[in-house]
Short mmCIF file of C-alpha atoms in Angstrom, two decimals:
data_model
loop_
_atom_site.label_atom_id
_atom_site.label_comp_id
_atom_site.label_asym_id
_atom_site.label_seq_id
_atom_site.Cartn_x
_atom_site.Cartn_y
_atom_site.Cartn_z
CA UNK A 213 -18.80 35.36 20.28
CA UNK A 214 -15.32 33.99 20.41
CA UNK A 215 -11.88 35.58 20.86
CA UNK A 216 -9.89 34.83 17.73
CA UNK A 217 -6.82 33.02 18.28
CA UNK A 218 -3.60 34.53 17.11
CA UNK A 219 -1.85 31.89 15.15
CA UNK A 220 2.08 32.51 14.39
CA UNK A 221 4.52 30.69 12.82
CA UNK A 222 6.60 28.02 14.77
CA UNK A 223 10.15 28.27 13.59
CA UNK A 224 13.27 26.83 15.48
CA UNK A 225 11.29 26.39 18.52
CA UNK A 226 9.78 29.87 18.64
CA UNK A 227 6.68 31.62 17.91
CA UNK A 228 7.18 34.27 15.44
CA UNK A 229 5.11 36.50 13.26
CA UNK A 230 5.99 36.52 9.69
CA UNK A 231 8.58 39.01 8.18
CA UNK A 232 5.56 40.51 6.19
CA UNK A 233 2.68 42.39 7.72
CA UNK A 234 -0.50 40.99 5.98
CA UNK A 235 -2.77 39.01 8.17
CA UNK A 236 -5.31 36.41 7.08
CA UNK A 237 -8.24 34.96 9.04
CA UNK A 238 -10.27 31.71 9.08
CA UNK A 239 -13.89 31.94 9.97
CA UNK A 240 -16.64 29.31 11.48
CA UNK A 241 -18.18 27.96 8.25
CA UNK A 242 -21.63 27.53 10.29
CA UNK A 243 -21.49 31.40 11.05
CA UNK A 244 -19.33 33.29 8.31
CA UNK A 245 -19.42 36.10 10.55
CA UNK A 246 -17.35 34.51 13.35
CA UNK A 247 -13.53 34.77 13.14
CA UNK A 248 -11.87 31.75 14.68
CA UNK A 249 -8.10 32.55 14.14
CA UNK A 250 -6.12 35.14 12.38
CA UNK A 251 -2.77 33.87 10.74
CA UNK A 252 0.21 35.32 8.87
CA UNK A 253 0.35 35.47 5.28
CA UNK A 254 3.93 34.25 5.02
CA UNK A 255 6.36 34.62 2.32
CA UNK A 256 9.54 33.06 0.92
CA UNK A 257 11.57 34.71 3.30
CA UNK A 258 9.53 32.80 6.04
CA UNK A 259 9.94 29.58 4.42
CA UNK A 260 13.65 30.20 4.06
CA UNK A 261 13.93 30.71 7.96
CA UNK A 262 12.10 27.45 8.47
CA UNK A 263 13.99 25.58 5.98
CA UNK A 264 17.36 26.78 7.44
CA UNK A 265 16.11 25.92 10.97
CA UNK A 266 14.99 22.26 9.86
CA UNK A 267 18.33 21.60 8.13
CA UNK A 268 20.31 22.59 10.86
CA UNK A 269 18.32 20.44 13.41
CA UNK A 270 18.24 17.53 10.86
CA UNK A 271 22.13 16.92 11.59
CA UNK A 272 21.48 16.41 15.13
CA UNK A 273 17.93 14.66 15.04
CA UNK A 274 19.10 12.14 12.45
CA UNK A 275 21.48 10.85 15.21
CA UNK A 276 19.04 10.33 17.71
CA UNK A 277 18.26 6.75 18.04
CA UNK A 278 15.22 5.94 16.67
CA UNK A 279 13.80 4.47 19.74
CA UNK A 280 14.25 7.82 21.70
CA UNK A 281 12.89 9.49 18.69
CA UNK A 282 9.83 7.26 18.93
CA UNK A 283 9.23 8.19 22.71
CA UNK A 284 8.67 12.03 21.60
CA UNK A 285 5.97 10.78 19.38
CA UNK A 286 4.44 8.69 22.28
CA UNK A 287 4.08 11.57 24.42
CA UNK A 288 2.44 13.45 21.73
CA UNK A 289 0.00 10.65 21.64
CA UNK A 290 -0.55 11.07 25.51
CA UNK A 291 -0.94 14.94 24.95
CA UNK A 292 -3.39 14.45 22.25
CA UNK A 293 -5.52 12.39 24.37
CA UNK A 294 -5.34 14.59 27.37
CA UNK A 295 -6.61 17.38 25.18
CA UNK A 296 -8.79 15.35 22.92
CA UNK A 297 -12.09 17.27 23.88
CA UNK A 298 -10.73 20.57 23.78
CA UNK A 299 -9.17 19.83 20.22
CA UNK A 300 -12.42 18.20 18.99
CA UNK A 301 -14.24 21.46 19.75
CA UNK A 302 -11.92 23.54 17.98
CA UNK A 303 -11.89 21.32 14.72
CA UNK A 304 -15.74 21.46 14.96
CA UNK A 305 -15.62 25.29 15.15
CA UNK A 306 -13.00 25.98 12.46
CA UNK A 307 -13.80 23.13 9.92
CA UNK A 308 -17.39 22.42 10.64
CA UNK A 309 -17.63 18.63 11.07
CA UNK A 310 -20.00 17.27 13.68
CA UNK A 311 -18.27 16.80 17.03
CA UNK A 312 -18.38 12.75 16.87
CA UNK A 313 -16.64 13.19 13.78
CA UNK A 314 -14.25 15.83 15.22
CA UNK A 315 -13.43 13.46 18.05
CA UNK A 316 -12.59 10.66 15.55
CA UNK A 317 -10.26 13.15 13.94
CA UNK A 318 -8.10 13.62 16.93
CA UNK A 319 -8.38 9.80 17.95
CA UNK A 320 -6.78 9.25 14.58
CA UNK A 321 -3.74 11.32 15.55
CA UNK A 322 -3.80 9.35 18.71
CA UNK A 323 -3.71 5.97 17.05
CA UNK A 324 -1.13 7.18 14.77
CA UNK A 325 1.13 8.25 17.55
CA UNK A 326 1.19 5.16 19.50
CA UNK A 327 1.30 3.01 16.37
CA UNK A 328 4.01 5.00 14.79
CA UNK A 329 6.30 5.10 18.24
CA UNK A 330 6.28 1.30 17.94
CA UNK A 331 7.82 1.59 14.78
CA UNK A 332 10.84 3.34 16.44
CA UNK A 333 11.93 -0.29 17.52
CA UNK A 334 11.26 -1.80 14.17
CA UNK A 335 12.83 0.21 11.54
CA UNK A 336 13.77 -3.21 10.20
CA UNK A 337 16.44 -3.78 7.33
CA UNK A 338 17.75 -7.12 6.25
CA UNK A 339 20.78 -9.18 6.63
CA UNK A 340 21.33 -11.36 3.55
CA UNK A 341 24.22 -13.70 2.68
CA UNK A 342 27.11 -12.56 0.56
CA UNK A 343 28.45 -14.41 -2.54
CA UNK A 344 31.75 -13.96 -1.23
CA UNK A 345 33.45 -15.67 1.90
CA UNK A 346 34.29 -13.71 4.93
CA UNK A 347 31.95 -10.85 3.93
CA UNK A 348 28.80 -9.54 5.72
CA UNK A 349 25.81 -7.70 3.69
CA UNK A 350 22.95 -5.96 5.03
CA UNK A 351 20.51 -3.09 4.41
CA UNK A 352 19.48 -0.34 6.84
CA UNK A 353 17.00 2.40 6.67
CA UNK A 354 18.25 6.00 6.43
CA UNK A 355 16.35 9.38 6.86
CA UNK A 356 15.91 11.50 3.86
CA UNK A 357 16.28 15.02 5.24
CA UNK A 358 13.86 18.17 5.23
CA UNK A 359 10.59 17.04 4.64
CA UNK A 360 7.69 19.66 3.46
CA UNK A 361 4.02 18.45 4.70
CA UNK A 362 1.38 20.24 2.94
CA UNK A 363 -2.07 19.29 4.36
CA UNK A 364 -5.86 19.85 3.54
CA UNK A 365 -8.58 21.30 5.95
CA UNK A 366 -11.00 18.24 5.84
CA UNK A 367 -8.63 16.30 8.52
CA UNK A 368 -6.72 19.21 10.37
CA UNK A 369 -5.46 16.85 13.25
CA UNK A 370 -5.27 13.34 11.53
CA UNK A 371 -3.70 14.12 8.16
CA UNK A 372 -0.77 16.11 9.74
CA UNK A 373 -0.10 13.23 11.99
CA UNK A 374 -0.05 10.85 9.35
CA UNK A 375 2.65 12.63 7.74
CA UNK A 376 4.75 14.24 10.40
CA UNK A 377 4.75 11.24 12.95
CA UNK A 378 6.58 8.58 10.51
CA UNK A 379 8.67 11.27 9.37
CA UNK A 380 10.19 12.07 12.69
CA UNK A 381 10.51 8.70 13.77
CA UNK A 382 12.52 7.93 10.71
CA UNK A 383 14.79 10.68 11.52
CA UNK A 384 13.84 13.60 9.27
CA UNK A 385 12.80 17.02 10.29
CA UNK A 386 9.67 18.71 9.18
CA UNK A 387 7.91 21.73 7.89
CA UNK A 388 4.07 21.94 8.20
CA UNK A 389 2.29 23.99 5.79
CA UNK A 390 -1.36 23.81 6.85
CA UNK A 391 -4.56 24.64 4.68
CA UNK A 392 -5.63 28.30 5.13
CA UNK A 393 -8.94 27.39 6.41
CA UNK A 394 -7.69 25.69 9.53
CA UNK A 395 -4.80 27.62 10.84
CA UNK A 396 -6.07 27.18 14.66
CA UNK A 397 -6.24 23.52 14.22
CA UNK A 398 -2.44 23.36 13.14
CA UNK A 399 -1.35 25.92 15.71
CA UNK A 400 -2.86 24.02 18.69
CA UNK A 401 -1.37 20.51 16.94
CA UNK A 402 1.93 22.00 16.71
CA UNK A 403 1.92 23.36 20.51
CA UNK A 404 1.31 19.73 21.37
CA UNK A 405 4.51 18.80 19.69
CA UNK A 406 6.30 21.39 21.03
CA UNK A 407 5.01 20.34 24.65
CA UNK A 408 6.29 16.99 24.16
CA UNK A 409 9.82 18.42 24.21
CA UNK A 410 10.76 18.03 20.48
CA UNK A 411 14.11 20.02 20.11
CA UNK A 412 14.06 23.18 18.26
CA UNK A 413 13.96 23.09 14.44
CA UNK A 414 12.77 19.52 14.39
CA UNK A 415 9.32 20.54 13.77
CA UNK A 416 8.18 23.64 12.22
CA UNK A 417 4.95 25.43 11.01
CA UNK A 418 4.63 28.08 8.30
CA UNK A 419 1.06 29.70 7.85
CA UNK A 420 0.01 31.20 4.47
CA UNK A 421 -1.54 30.86 1.03
CA UNK A 422 -0.87 27.75 -1.08
CA UNK A 423 0.46 29.72 -4.15
CA UNK A 424 2.96 31.48 -1.96
CA UNK A 425 4.20 29.29 1.03
CA UNK A 426 3.15 25.90 -0.57
CA UNK A 427 4.79 27.01 -3.83
CA UNK A 428 8.06 28.16 -2.12
CA UNK A 429 8.27 24.83 -0.12
CA UNK A 430 7.97 22.79 -3.10
CA UNK A 431 10.63 24.72 -5.22
CA UNK A 432 13.06 25.47 -2.28
CA UNK A 433 16.30 23.48 -2.94
CA UNK A 434 17.02 22.57 0.53
CA UNK A 435 13.60 20.69 0.78
CA UNK A 436 14.34 17.04 0.29
CA UNK A 437 10.80 15.50 0.41
CA UNK A 438 7.30 16.91 -0.30
CA UNK A 439 4.19 15.22 1.22
CA UNK A 440 0.92 16.52 -0.12
CA UNK A 441 -2.58 15.73 0.26
CA UNK A 442 -5.05 17.68 -2.03
CA UNK A 443 -6.63 18.24 -5.33
CA UNK A 444 -5.27 16.21 -8.39
CA UNK A 445 -4.58 19.52 -10.31
CA UNK A 446 -2.18 20.92 -7.53
CA UNK A 447 -0.74 17.46 -7.08
CA UNK A 448 0.30 17.37 -10.74
CA UNK A 449 2.19 20.55 -10.32
CA UNK A 450 3.77 19.32 -7.35
CA UNK A 451 4.85 16.06 -8.74
CA UNK A 452 5.98 17.58 -11.75
CA UNK A 453 7.95 20.28 -9.93
CA UNK A 454 9.52 17.59 -7.64
CA UNK A 455 10.54 15.36 -10.57
CA UNK A 456 12.24 18.29 -12.09
CA UNK A 457 14.06 19.13 -8.90
CA UNK A 458 14.88 15.73 -7.81
CA UNK A 459 12.90 15.67 -4.93
CA UNK A 460 11.18 12.56 -3.37
CA UNK A 461 7.29 13.14 -3.45
CA UNK A 462 4.25 11.47 -1.85
CA UNK A 463 0.86 12.61 -3.51
CA UNK A 464 -2.52 11.80 -2.07
CA UNK A 465 -5.19 13.41 -4.37
CA UNK A 466 -8.89 13.03 -5.41
CA UNK A 467 -11.20 10.36 -5.53
CA UNK A 468 -14.48 9.39 -7.09
CA UNK A 469 -15.49 6.36 -4.83
CA UNK A 470 -18.40 4.01 -5.81
CA UNK A 471 -20.51 1.57 -3.61
CA UNK A 472 -21.82 -1.22 -5.46
CA UNK A 473 -25.11 -2.65 -3.99
CA UNK A 474 -26.02 -6.12 -5.48
CA UNK A 475 -29.48 -7.84 -5.62
CA UNK A 476 -28.53 -10.30 -2.97
CA UNK A 477 -27.16 -7.47 -0.28
CA UNK A 478 -28.44 -6.40 2.98
CA UNK A 479 -30.05 -3.48 2.10
CA UNK A 480 -30.49 -1.95 5.50
CA UNK A 481 -26.60 -2.49 6.09
CA UNK A 482 -25.96 -1.09 2.66
CA UNK A 483 -28.19 1.92 3.23
CA UNK A 484 -26.07 2.74 6.50
CA UNK A 485 -22.77 2.54 4.70
CA UNK A 486 -24.13 4.65 1.85
CA UNK A 487 -25.46 7.42 3.95
CA UNK A 488 -22.44 7.44 6.17
CA UNK A 489 -20.17 7.06 3.22
CA UNK A 490 -21.97 9.86 1.08
CA UNK A 491 -22.90 12.40 3.54
CA UNK A 492 -20.29 12.00 6.62
CA UNK A 493 -17.95 14.78 6.76
CA UNK A 494 -20.66 16.62 4.38
CA UNK A 495 -19.03 14.50 1.72
CA UNK A 496 -15.76 16.26 2.08
CA UNK A 497 -13.60 13.39 2.14
CA UNK A 498 -11.26 11.75 -0.69
CA UNK A 499 -12.96 8.56 0.17
CA UNK A 500 -16.34 9.69 0.27
CA UNK A 501 -19.29 7.56 -1.52
CA UNK A 502 -19.92 9.67 -4.72
CA UNK A 503 -21.40 7.13 -6.93
CA UNK A 504 -23.94 4.54 -5.99
CA UNK A 505 -23.94 1.43 -8.49
CA UNK A 506 -27.30 -0.53 -7.90
CA UNK A 507 -28.61 -3.70 -9.26
CA UNK A 508 -31.67 -3.11 -11.28
CA UNK A 509 -33.70 -5.69 -9.21
CA UNK A 510 -33.37 -3.51 -5.79
CA UNK A 511 -32.61 0.07 -7.44
CA UNK A 512 -36.21 1.39 -6.89
CA UNK A 513 -36.62 0.09 -3.47
CA UNK A 514 -33.03 1.16 -2.27
CA UNK A 515 -33.36 4.64 -3.99
CA UNK A 516 -36.66 5.12 -2.10
CA UNK A 517 -34.91 3.87 1.36
CA UNK A 518 -31.88 6.46 0.50
CA UNK A 519 -34.07 9.28 -0.13
CA UNK A 520 -36.35 8.86 2.89
CA UNK A 521 -33.03 8.76 5.13
CA UNK A 522 -31.26 11.54 3.45
CA UNK A 523 -34.36 13.91 3.90
CA UNK A 524 -34.16 13.25 7.54
CA UNK A 525 -30.66 14.34 7.96
CA UNK A 526 -30.25 17.43 10.19
CA UNK A 527 -27.96 20.30 8.96
CA UNK A 528 -26.22 22.41 11.41
CA UNK A 529 -23.41 23.42 13.14
CA UNK A 530 -20.98 20.92 14.08
CA UNK A 531 -21.22 21.54 17.88
CA UNK A 532 -24.90 21.22 18.08
CA UNK A 533 -25.50 17.61 19.28
CA UNK A 534 -28.39 17.07 16.95
CA UNK A 535 -26.38 18.07 13.72
CA UNK A 536 -26.08 15.12 11.22
CA UNK A 537 -24.41 17.16 8.38
CA UNK A 538 -22.14 20.39 9.13
CA UNK A 539 -21.36 23.22 6.84
CA UNK A 540 -19.28 23.08 3.60
CA UNK A 541 -15.93 24.45 4.40
CA UNK A 542 -16.24 27.96 2.54
CA UNK A 543 -18.05 29.94 0.14
CA UNK A 544 -15.68 29.01 -2.76
CA UNK A 545 -16.47 25.30 -2.20
CA UNK A 546 -20.11 25.93 -1.54
CA UNK A 547 -20.44 27.65 -5.15
CA UNK A 548 -18.53 24.70 -6.71
CA UNK A 549 -21.09 22.23 -5.16
CA UNK A 550 -23.77 24.28 -6.47
CA UNK A 551 -22.42 24.60 -9.90
CA UNK A 552 -22.34 21.15 -10.17
CA UNK A 553 -26.44 21.06 -9.76
CA UNK A 554 -26.54 23.24 -12.83
CA UNK A 555 -24.11 20.64 -14.63
CA UNK A 556 -26.55 17.67 -13.58
CA UNK A 557 -29.54 19.29 -14.93
CA UNK A 558 -27.78 20.32 -18.35
CA UNK A 559 -26.62 16.69 -18.61
CA UNK A 560 -29.94 14.99 -17.94
CA UNK A 561 -29.73 13.92 -14.34
CA UNK A 562 -32.66 14.23 -12.18
CA UNK A 563 -32.44 15.58 -8.47
CA UNK A 564 -34.31 13.31 -6.47
CA UNK A 565 -33.75 15.20 -3.24
CA UNK A 566 -31.76 18.25 -2.17
CA UNK A 567 -29.58 20.29 -4.82
CA UNK A 568 -29.90 23.52 -3.21
CA UNK A 569 -28.07 25.78 -0.98
CA UNK A 570 -29.51 25.70 2.41
CA UNK A 571 -30.67 29.03 3.77
CA UNK A 572 -33.47 28.30 6.15
CA UNK A 573 -33.13 29.85 9.63
CA UNK A 574 -29.77 30.04 11.19
CA UNK A 575 -28.43 27.92 8.05
CA UNK A 576 -28.50 31.22 6.21
CA UNK A 577 -25.34 32.32 8.46
CA UNK A 578 -23.06 29.59 6.91
CA UNK A 579 -22.35 27.56 4.12
CA UNK A 580 -24.66 24.90 4.12
CA UNK A 581 -25.93 22.49 1.18
CA UNK A 582 -28.67 20.14 1.23
CA UNK A 583 -27.98 16.26 1.10
CA UNK A 584 -28.43 15.74 -2.46
CA UNK A 585 -29.39 12.40 -4.59
CA UNK A 586 -28.89 12.35 -8.19
CA UNK A 587 -30.77 9.83 -10.29
CA UNK A 588 -30.74 8.83 -14.10
CA UNK A 589 -26.87 9.39 -14.09
CA UNK A 590 -24.91 7.68 -17.01
CA UNK A 591 -20.95 7.06 -16.54
CA UNK A 592 -20.10 9.62 -19.01
CA UNK A 593 -21.86 12.67 -17.16
CA UNK A 594 -19.43 14.97 -15.48
CA UNK A 595 -21.24 14.55 -12.22
CA UNK A 596 -20.49 10.88 -12.55
CA UNK A 597 -16.66 11.30 -13.31
CA UNK A 598 -15.73 14.50 -11.38
CA UNK A 599 -14.98 15.07 -7.74
CA UNK A 600 -17.81 17.36 -6.28
CA UNK A 601 -16.47 17.12 -2.54
CA UNK A 602 -19.90 17.81 -1.07
CA UNK A 603 -22.91 15.92 0.36
CA UNK A 604 -23.91 14.88 -3.32
CA UNK A 605 -24.22 11.03 -4.37
CA UNK A 606 -25.18 9.73 -7.95
CA UNK A 607 -27.07 6.49 -8.80
CA UNK A 608 -26.50 4.30 -11.61
CA UNK A 609 -28.20 1.23 -12.54
CA UNK A 610 -26.57 -2.08 -13.66
CA UNK A 611 -27.92 -5.37 -14.65
CA UNK A 612 -24.81 -7.61 -13.50
CA UNK A 613 -22.10 -7.94 -11.09
CA UNK A 614 -19.37 -7.79 -13.99
CA UNK A 615 -21.19 -4.40 -15.29
CA UNK A 616 -21.10 -3.12 -11.87
CA UNK A 617 -17.44 -3.61 -11.46
CA UNK A 618 -16.43 -2.11 -15.05
CA UNK A 619 -18.61 0.94 -14.24
CA UNK A 620 -16.76 1.31 -10.78
CA UNK A 621 -13.30 1.09 -12.48
CA UNK A 622 -14.35 3.59 -15.17
CA UNK A 623 -12.78 6.58 -13.47
CA UNK A 624 -9.34 8.30 -13.46
CA UNK A 625 -9.22 8.00 -9.85
CA UNK A 626 -8.67 4.76 -7.82
CA UNK A 627 -8.81 5.46 -3.89
CA UNK A 628 -11.72 3.67 -2.27
CA UNK A 629 -14.39 1.31 -3.29
CA UNK A 630 -17.20 -0.64 -1.67
CA UNK A 631 -19.27 -3.73 -2.56
CA UNK A 632 -22.35 -4.99 -0.56
CA UNK A 633 -23.02 -8.70 -1.55
CA UNK A 634 -23.75 -12.09 0.35
CA UNK A 635 -22.06 -13.94 -2.31
CA UNK A 636 -18.56 -14.70 -1.31
CA UNK A 637 -17.37 -15.48 -5.02
CA UNK A 638 -18.34 -12.00 -5.94
CA UNK A 639 -16.78 -10.76 -3.06
CA UNK A 640 -13.43 -12.12 -3.62
CA UNK A 641 -13.87 -11.30 -7.61
CA UNK A 642 -14.44 -7.63 -6.24
CA UNK A 643 -11.21 -7.59 -4.16
CA UNK A 644 -9.15 -9.10 -7.12
CA UNK A 645 -10.69 -6.95 -10.18
CA UNK A 646 -11.40 -3.67 -8.49
CA UNK A 647 -8.78 -0.94 -9.42
CA UNK A 648 -8.50 0.89 -6.15
CA UNK A 649 -6.01 1.31 -3.26
CA UNK A 650 -8.91 0.30 -0.81
CA UNK A 651 -11.78 -2.37 -1.13
CA UNK A 652 -14.39 -2.57 1.57
CA UNK A 653 -16.78 -5.66 1.45
CA UNK A 654 -20.20 -4.90 3.34
CA UNK A 655 -18.56 -1.67 4.48
CA UNK A 656 -18.59 2.02 3.48
CA UNK A 657 -16.04 3.63 1.32
CA UNK A 658 -14.86 5.71 4.72
CA UNK A 659 -13.24 4.15 7.80
CA UNK A 660 -9.52 3.59 7.20
CA UNK A 661 -7.33 2.62 10.10
CA UNK A 662 -3.76 3.71 10.65
CA UNK A 663 -2.12 0.40 10.55
CA UNK A 664 -3.16 -0.32 7.14
CA UNK A 665 -1.81 1.44 4.08
CA UNK A 666 -3.81 4.28 2.61
CA UNK A 667 -3.66 5.39 -0.99
CA UNK A 668 -4.65 4.97 -4.38
CA UNK A 669 -3.92 4.11 -7.90
CA UNK A 670 -4.43 6.04 -11.20
CA UNK A 671 -4.64 9.83 -10.76
CA UNK A 672 -5.21 9.40 -6.95
CA UNK A 673 -1.79 9.05 -6.12
CA UNK A 674 1.67 8.42 -7.20
CA UNK A 675 2.46 5.00 -5.84
CA UNK A 676 3.40 5.70 -2.28
CA UNK A 677 1.08 4.97 0.74
CA UNK A 678 0.56 6.62 4.02
CA UNK A 679 -0.25 4.99 7.23
CA UNK A 680 0.96 1.55 8.14
CA UNK A 681 4.57 0.35 7.75
CA UNK A 682 4.23 1.43 4.17
CA UNK A 683 4.69 5.32 5.57
CA UNK A 684 8.37 4.23 6.13
CA UNK A 685 8.97 3.72 2.56
CA UNK A 686 8.01 7.42 2.15
CA UNK A 687 10.27 8.66 4.67
CA UNK A 688 13.27 6.33 4.62
CA UNK A 689 15.86 5.46 1.80
CA UNK A 690 17.48 2.13 1.57
CA UNK A 691 21.12 1.74 2.10
CA UNK A 692 23.26 -1.29 1.30
CA UNK A 693 26.20 -2.17 3.72
CA UNK A 694 28.76 -4.54 2.88
CA UNK A 695 31.51 -5.55 5.61
CA UNK A 696 34.55 -7.53 4.29
CA UNK A 697 36.51 -9.18 6.96
CA UNK A 698 38.57 -11.54 4.51
CA UNK A 699 41.52 -9.26 4.64
CA UNK A 700 41.64 -9.47 0.81
CA UNK A 701 40.32 -7.70 -2.25
CA UNK A 702 37.17 -9.45 -3.11
CA UNK A 703 35.59 -8.62 -6.50
CA UNK A 704 32.05 -9.48 -6.66
CA UNK A 705 30.72 -11.31 -9.83
CA UNK A 706 34.47 -11.99 -10.65
CA UNK A 707 36.46 -13.91 -7.94
CA UNK A 708 33.66 -15.96 -7.18
CA UNK A 709 33.04 -17.57 -10.78
CA UNK A 710 35.54 -20.28 -12.42
#
């Protein structure tokens, strides 16, 4: 048994209990009797304290030169590297993903830190000619203010880093509200930010329930920006509220990603991509491969290959080196995945493999679901249209490349996509015609890198992108600056016209 971590709020440079006395707990999803951490059920009063601290710190932090702000983030990256294995073990324990993936989660934070630190010297604006003589014109980036960062449990290190690091380098202050399932991971991450020497109030942490703390942050009048990653349903509320209250908002929401396998594809390579894309992180990724669109000439062969490979995947605790697929995050999500099996049967889909909660041996102590392949799926079925967020992939058959692209696009989401083909013309047509924020050619739908934009179209997002230089567009405002050294009143659009 482990000793549960006592997670507290971090406000204005101090670790504090919440103003109320209610305490919640996170559990090991591989062994639901094991408490990983306790954390406060914070309320609006705690949010008020954090916002006040962030608002006060913002006045000073925005005036720190950007290269100096970046040095703090670089130090965070160094500390993440020094504590990588410890953090990966904690992620695996609290969230459930296998250790190899947990290490990747931390590494993504490290990569983000070093990349973002470089942007501290590249917050470029522009100089441009004025239409008037003896007048100088330029644009500069300005911070926005106090940012609320609401993050999910599936990448408890990477996603907070994606949001917090560019926000801070740009001169904003932040309040992190992590998912209720991973408070220990959030606490350890903020400990590292604090150890890097960030001034009090620049970064804050408030634990609690989304309907209480998250709602209070989104509606707070002194929050200037909300960056949210989660379900499309919650994202719709966040977006509507921010629109009504004139807040900047960045939304990263659901996906129903597809991998197309054409008749000329390298089937072994496509199989590797399908298995990793569908079952990596137990399918609990917004970029997970939940649809396989297969050309009829290879469908039977590829389906057999897929079921054979999926049947060999080993379920278990994330810290077991033999584990291929870890647990589902909690009982509620396990039931959601299981309920979709009833939907699949009612709609006429065929369960080729899996389709049940795994309860054999030690698996009964956790929230495990068998890797599942559904066949005879048509595009109008719910299992082909709705995000299941578990180790479930559906198979659909097509006769042409054009039909494959049409089915891939036939979804309300548009995050990630993948096409396996040896035909260069098809590959470029796919890049042109697929309606998604990310397209892979001969690679799985998962595997984003921190120096490229991340995000999607349709109901996946609201037009913003995370990671890469595009993150700067989320966390800065443009200011146009004119310097007139003519000594005279010069009226643009008037005095320079005959």
